[in-house]
Amino acid sequence: MNIQKTNHQLLELYKSKYPNLSKSLTEKNKSLEHSDKATNPLLLKIDEKYANANFKIMFFGQETNTWLGEQNNGEFSGQIEPVYNLYEDFFLSDNCYSYGGQFWNGVSRSVQLVEQELNEKVGVVWNNIIKVGKCGKGAPFASIQEIQFEHFNVFKEEIEILKPDLLVFFSGPNYDSQIKKAFGKIENITVDGFTERQLCEIEIPNLVRAFRTYHPNYLWRNDINKFLQPIVARARRICINV
């Protein structure tokens, strides 16, 4: 995978969507208190670790809060380049893992188990199912989410560009409606030993294999390895084309 070409494709995708997104979010933010205002969107970028990996996973969280807080108090700025570069500073540099949050611990554990199973390094890209969060904590208002899904529903294009072998949604069952808005028609397939809310395989037409389980905050309290083992097993089957 050519790093420069891939990142250029991502950046051009975002630039093509930004004018309408910017117009709608800027207008919406005028009517909201600071903590409820839309922050900047999560824009993806890759490095050599992802590009050179033989097996690639895209991990989805829920939403990002106060993204690019150094500018405009984290409120949506309408700029692309600073937001795009923030991904490298926070994620590609591995600074995210120094925060010690359970989400990042969950990603780290997942990668560790898959690498042990496959006996090779795994490429990782981080995404959020709600790409435009808010300046305060938690999910943004439904009206902000509607703007995202109308003007910045770039998930399928991101996957086409980045070509992950597996998607893992650490978003929990309460975000299934957002997954459906992002990808359209999907089917949740139960996994033996788990309820659909706990863990399911998601069938997304014409896309790669995917799983959805709880946010790692829950998983760490409930034997996280048990929830990850079916995902690890699927990674093995993908590698041997089964």
Short mmCIF file of N, CA and C in Angstrom, two decimals, residues 1-7 9-10 14 44-60 84 87-88 91-94 97 107 111 115 120-127 155-168 207-209:
data_model
loop_
_atom_site.label_atom_id
_atom_site.label_comp_id
_atom_site.label_asym_id
_atom_site.label_seq_id
_atom_site.Cartn_x
_atom_site.Cartn_y
_atom_site.Cartn_z
N MET A 1 0.85 -1.19 0.00
CA MET A 1 0.00 0.00 0.00
C MET A 1 0.88 1.24 0.00
N ASN A 2 0.64 2.14 -0.94
CA ASN A 2 1.42 3.36 -1.06
C ASN A 2 0.89 4.39 -0.05
N ILE A 3 1.72 4.79 0.90
CA ILE A 3 1.28 5.67 1.98
C ILE A 3 0.85 7.03 1.44
N GLN A 4 1.69 7.62 0.62
CA GLN A 4 1.39 8.96 0.10
C GLN A 4 0.11 8.96 -0.73
N LYS A 5 -0.05 7.98 -1.59
CA LYS A 5 -1.24 7.91 -2.43
C LYS A 5 -2.49 7.69 -1.58
N THR A 6 -2.39 6.79 -0.60
CA THR A 6 -3.54 6.49 0.25
C THR A 6 -3.97 7.71 1.05
N ASN A 7 -3.01 8.40 1.66
CA ASN A 7 -3.35 9.59 2.44
C ASN A 7 -3.89 10.71 1.56
N GLN A 9 -5.69 10.21 -1.14
CA GLN A 9 -7.07 9.82 -1.43
C GLN A 9 -7.99 10.16 -0.26
N LEU A 10 -7.53 9.90 0.94
CA LEU A 10 -8.34 10.23 2.12
C LEU A 10 -8.57 11.74 2.22
N TYR A 14 -12.15 13.89 2.09
CA TYR A 14 -12.62 14.82 3.12
C TYR A 14 -12.86 16.21 2.54
N LEU A 44 -8.95 10.39 9.08
CA LEU A 44 -7.99 9.30 9.18
C LEU A 44 -6.74 9.53 8.34
N LYS A 45 -5.68 8.87 8.75
CA LYS A 45 -4.39 8.95 8.07
C LYS A 45 -3.63 7.68 8.41
N ILE A 46 -2.74 7.23 7.53
CA ILE A 46 -1.98 6.01 7.82
C ILE A 46 -0.48 6.29 7.80
N ASP A 47 0.26 5.33 8.36
CA ASP A 47 1.72 5.37 8.32
C ASP A 47 2.24 4.04 7.80
N GLU A 48 3.55 3.86 7.88
CA GLU A 48 4.15 2.64 7.32
C GLU A 48 3.74 1.39 8.07
N LYS A 49 3.43 1.51 9.36
CA LYS A 49 3.04 0.33 10.13
C LYS A 49 1.75 -0.28 9.58
N TYR A 50 0.82 0.58 9.21
CA TYR A 50 -0.43 0.09 8.62
C TYR A 50 -0.21 -0.34 7.18
N ALA A 51 0.49 0.48 6.43
CA ALA A 51 0.68 0.21 5.00
C ALA A 51 1.39 -1.11 4.75
N ASN A 52 2.34 -1.46 5.61
CA ASN A 52 3.17 -2.65 5.38
C ASN A 52 2.63 -3.91 6.04
N ALA A 53 1.58 -3.80 6.82
CA ALA A 53 1.04 -4.97 7.53
C ALA A 53 0.29 -5.89 6.57
N ASN A 54 0.43 -7.18 6.79
CA ASN A 54 -0.30 -8.16 5.98
C ASN A 54 -1.74 -8.34 6.44
N PHE A 55 -2.00 -7.99 7.70
CA PHE A 55 -3.37 -8.08 8.22
C PHE A 55 -3.70 -6.75 8.88
N LYS A 56 -4.85 -6.18 8.50
CA LYS A 56 -5.22 -4.84 8.93
C LYS A 56 -6.59 -4.84 9.60
N ILE A 57 -6.70 -4.12 10.70
CA ILE A 57 -7.96 -4.01 11.44
C ILE A 57 -8.33 -2.55 11.60
N MET A 58 -9.60 -2.23 11.34
CA MET A 58 -10.13 -0.91 11.64
C MET A 58 -10.98 -1.02 12.90
N PHE A 59 -10.57 -0.34 13.96
CA PHE A 59 -11.31 -0.32 15.22
C PHE A 59 -12.18 0.93 15.28
N PHE A 60 -13.44 0.74 15.64
CA PHE A 60 -14.38 1.85 15.80
C PHE A 60 -14.68 2.08 17.28
N TYR A 84 -6.67 17.08 10.25
CA TYR A 84 -6.07 15.91 9.58
C TYR A 84 -4.74 15.54 10.23
N TYR A 87 -4.59 13.63 13.84
CA TYR A 87 -4.67 12.17 13.88
C TYR A 87 -3.28 11.56 14.00
N GLU A 88 -2.34 12.12 13.26
CA GLU A 88 -0.96 11.63 13.34
C GLU A 88 -0.35 11.92 14.70
N PHE A 91 -2.70 9.59 17.33
CA PHE A 91 -2.83 8.14 17.15
C PHE A 91 -1.60 7.50 16.52
N LEU A 92 -1.16 8.00 15.39
CA LEU A 92 -0.05 7.36 14.70
C LEU A 92 1.24 7.44 15.51
N SER A 93 1.34 8.43 16.37
CA SER A 93 2.51 8.58 17.24
C SER A 93 2.45 7.67 18.46
N ASP A 94 1.30 6.98 18.65
CA ASP A 94 1.04 6.12 19.81
C ASP A 94 0.83 6.91 21.10
N TYR A 97 -2.06 5.74 23.55
CA TYR A 97 -1.93 4.65 24.52
C TYR A 97 -1.40 5.14 25.87
N VAL A 107 -8.07 -1.90 22.56
CA VAL A 107 -7.45 -2.01 21.24
C VAL A 107 -6.11 -2.73 21.36
N VAL A 111 -5.10 -6.30 19.56
CA VAL A 111 -3.97 -6.42 18.63
C VAL A 111 -2.98 -7.46 19.13
N GLU A 115 -2.06 -10.72 16.96
CA GLU A 115 -0.67 -10.91 16.54
C GLU A 115 -0.11 -12.24 17.04
N GLU A 120 2.35 -12.47 13.40
CA GLU A 120 2.86 -11.36 12.59
C GLU A 120 2.23 -10.06 13.07
N LYS A 121 2.86 -8.94 12.71
CA LYS A 121 2.37 -7.63 13.11
C LYS A 121 1.05 -7.30 12.42
N VAL A 122 0.18 -6.62 13.15
CA VAL A 122 -1.13 -6.23 12.63
C VAL A 122 -1.16 -4.72 12.44
N GLY A 123 -1.68 -4.28 11.30
CA GLY A 123 -1.87 -2.86 11.05
C GLY A 123 -3.19 -2.39 11.65
N VAL A 124 -3.18 -1.23 12.27
CA VAL A 124 -4.36 -0.73 12.98
C VAL A 124 -4.71 0.67 12.51
N VAL A 125 -5.99 0.90 12.28
CA VAL A 125 -6.50 2.25 12.04
C VAL A 125 -7.67 2.46 12.98
N TRP A 126 -7.74 3.65 13.54
CA TRP A 126 -8.79 3.99 14.50
C TRP A 126 -9.83 4.88 13.85
N ASN A 127 -11.09 4.54 14.06
CA ASN A 127 -12.21 5.31 13.53
C ASN A 127 -13.24 5.48 14.64
N PHE A 155 -17.73 6.52 5.51
CA PHE A 155 -17.20 5.25 6.02
C PHE A 155 -16.88 4.25 4.91
N LYS A 156 -17.81 4.07 3.98
CA LYS A 156 -17.57 3.09 2.91
C LYS A 156 -16.37 3.49 2.07
N GLU A 157 -16.25 4.77 1.79
CA GLU A 157 -15.10 5.23 1.01
C GLU A 157 -13.80 5.04 1.77
N GLU A 158 -13.81 5.32 3.08
CA GLU A 158 -12.61 5.11 3.89
C GLU A 158 -12.18 3.65 3.85
N ILE A 159 -13.15 2.75 3.95
CA ILE A 159 -12.84 1.32 3.94
C ILE A 159 -12.32 0.90 2.56
N GLU A 160 -12.91 1.43 1.51
CA GLU A 160 -12.44 1.11 0.16
C GLU A 160 -11.00 1.57 -0.04
N ILE A 161 -10.66 2.71 0.53
CA ILE A 161 -9.30 3.25 0.38
C ILE A 161 -8.31 2.49 1.26
N LEU A 162 -8.69 2.21 2.50
CA LEU A 162 -7.76 1.63 3.48
C LEU A 162 -7.71 0.11 3.45
N LYS A 163 -8.72 -0.52 2.89
CA LYS A 163 -8.75 -1.97 2.70
C LYS A 163 -8.41 -2.77 3.96
N PRO A 164 -9.09 -2.51 5.07
CA PRO A 164 -8.87 -3.36 6.25
C PRO A 164 -9.42 -4.77 6.00
N ASP A 165 -8.85 -5.74 6.69
CA ASP A 165 -9.33 -7.12 6.58
C ASP A 165 -10.47 -7.40 7.55
N LEU A 166 -10.59 -6.57 8.57
CA LEU A 166 -11.58 -6.82 9.62
C LEU A 166 -11.97 -5.49 10.26
N LEU A 167 -13.26 -5.35 10.58
CA LEU A 167 -13.76 -4.19 11.33
C LEU A 167 -14.17 -4.66 12.71
N VAL A 168 -13.81 -3.90 13.73
CA VAL A 168 -14.22 -4.20 15.10
C VAL A 168 -14.86 -2.95 15.69
N LEU A 207 -18.83 -5.59 1.92
CA LEU A 207 -17.72 -5.09 2.71
C LEU A 207 -17.09 -6.23 3.50
N VAL A 208 -16.01 -5.92 4.22
CA VAL A 208 -15.24 -6.93 4.93
C VAL A 208 -16.00 -7.42 6.17
N ARG A 209 -15.46 -8.46 6.79
CA ARG A 209 -16.04 -9.02 8.00
C ARG A 209 -16.02 -7.99 9.13
#
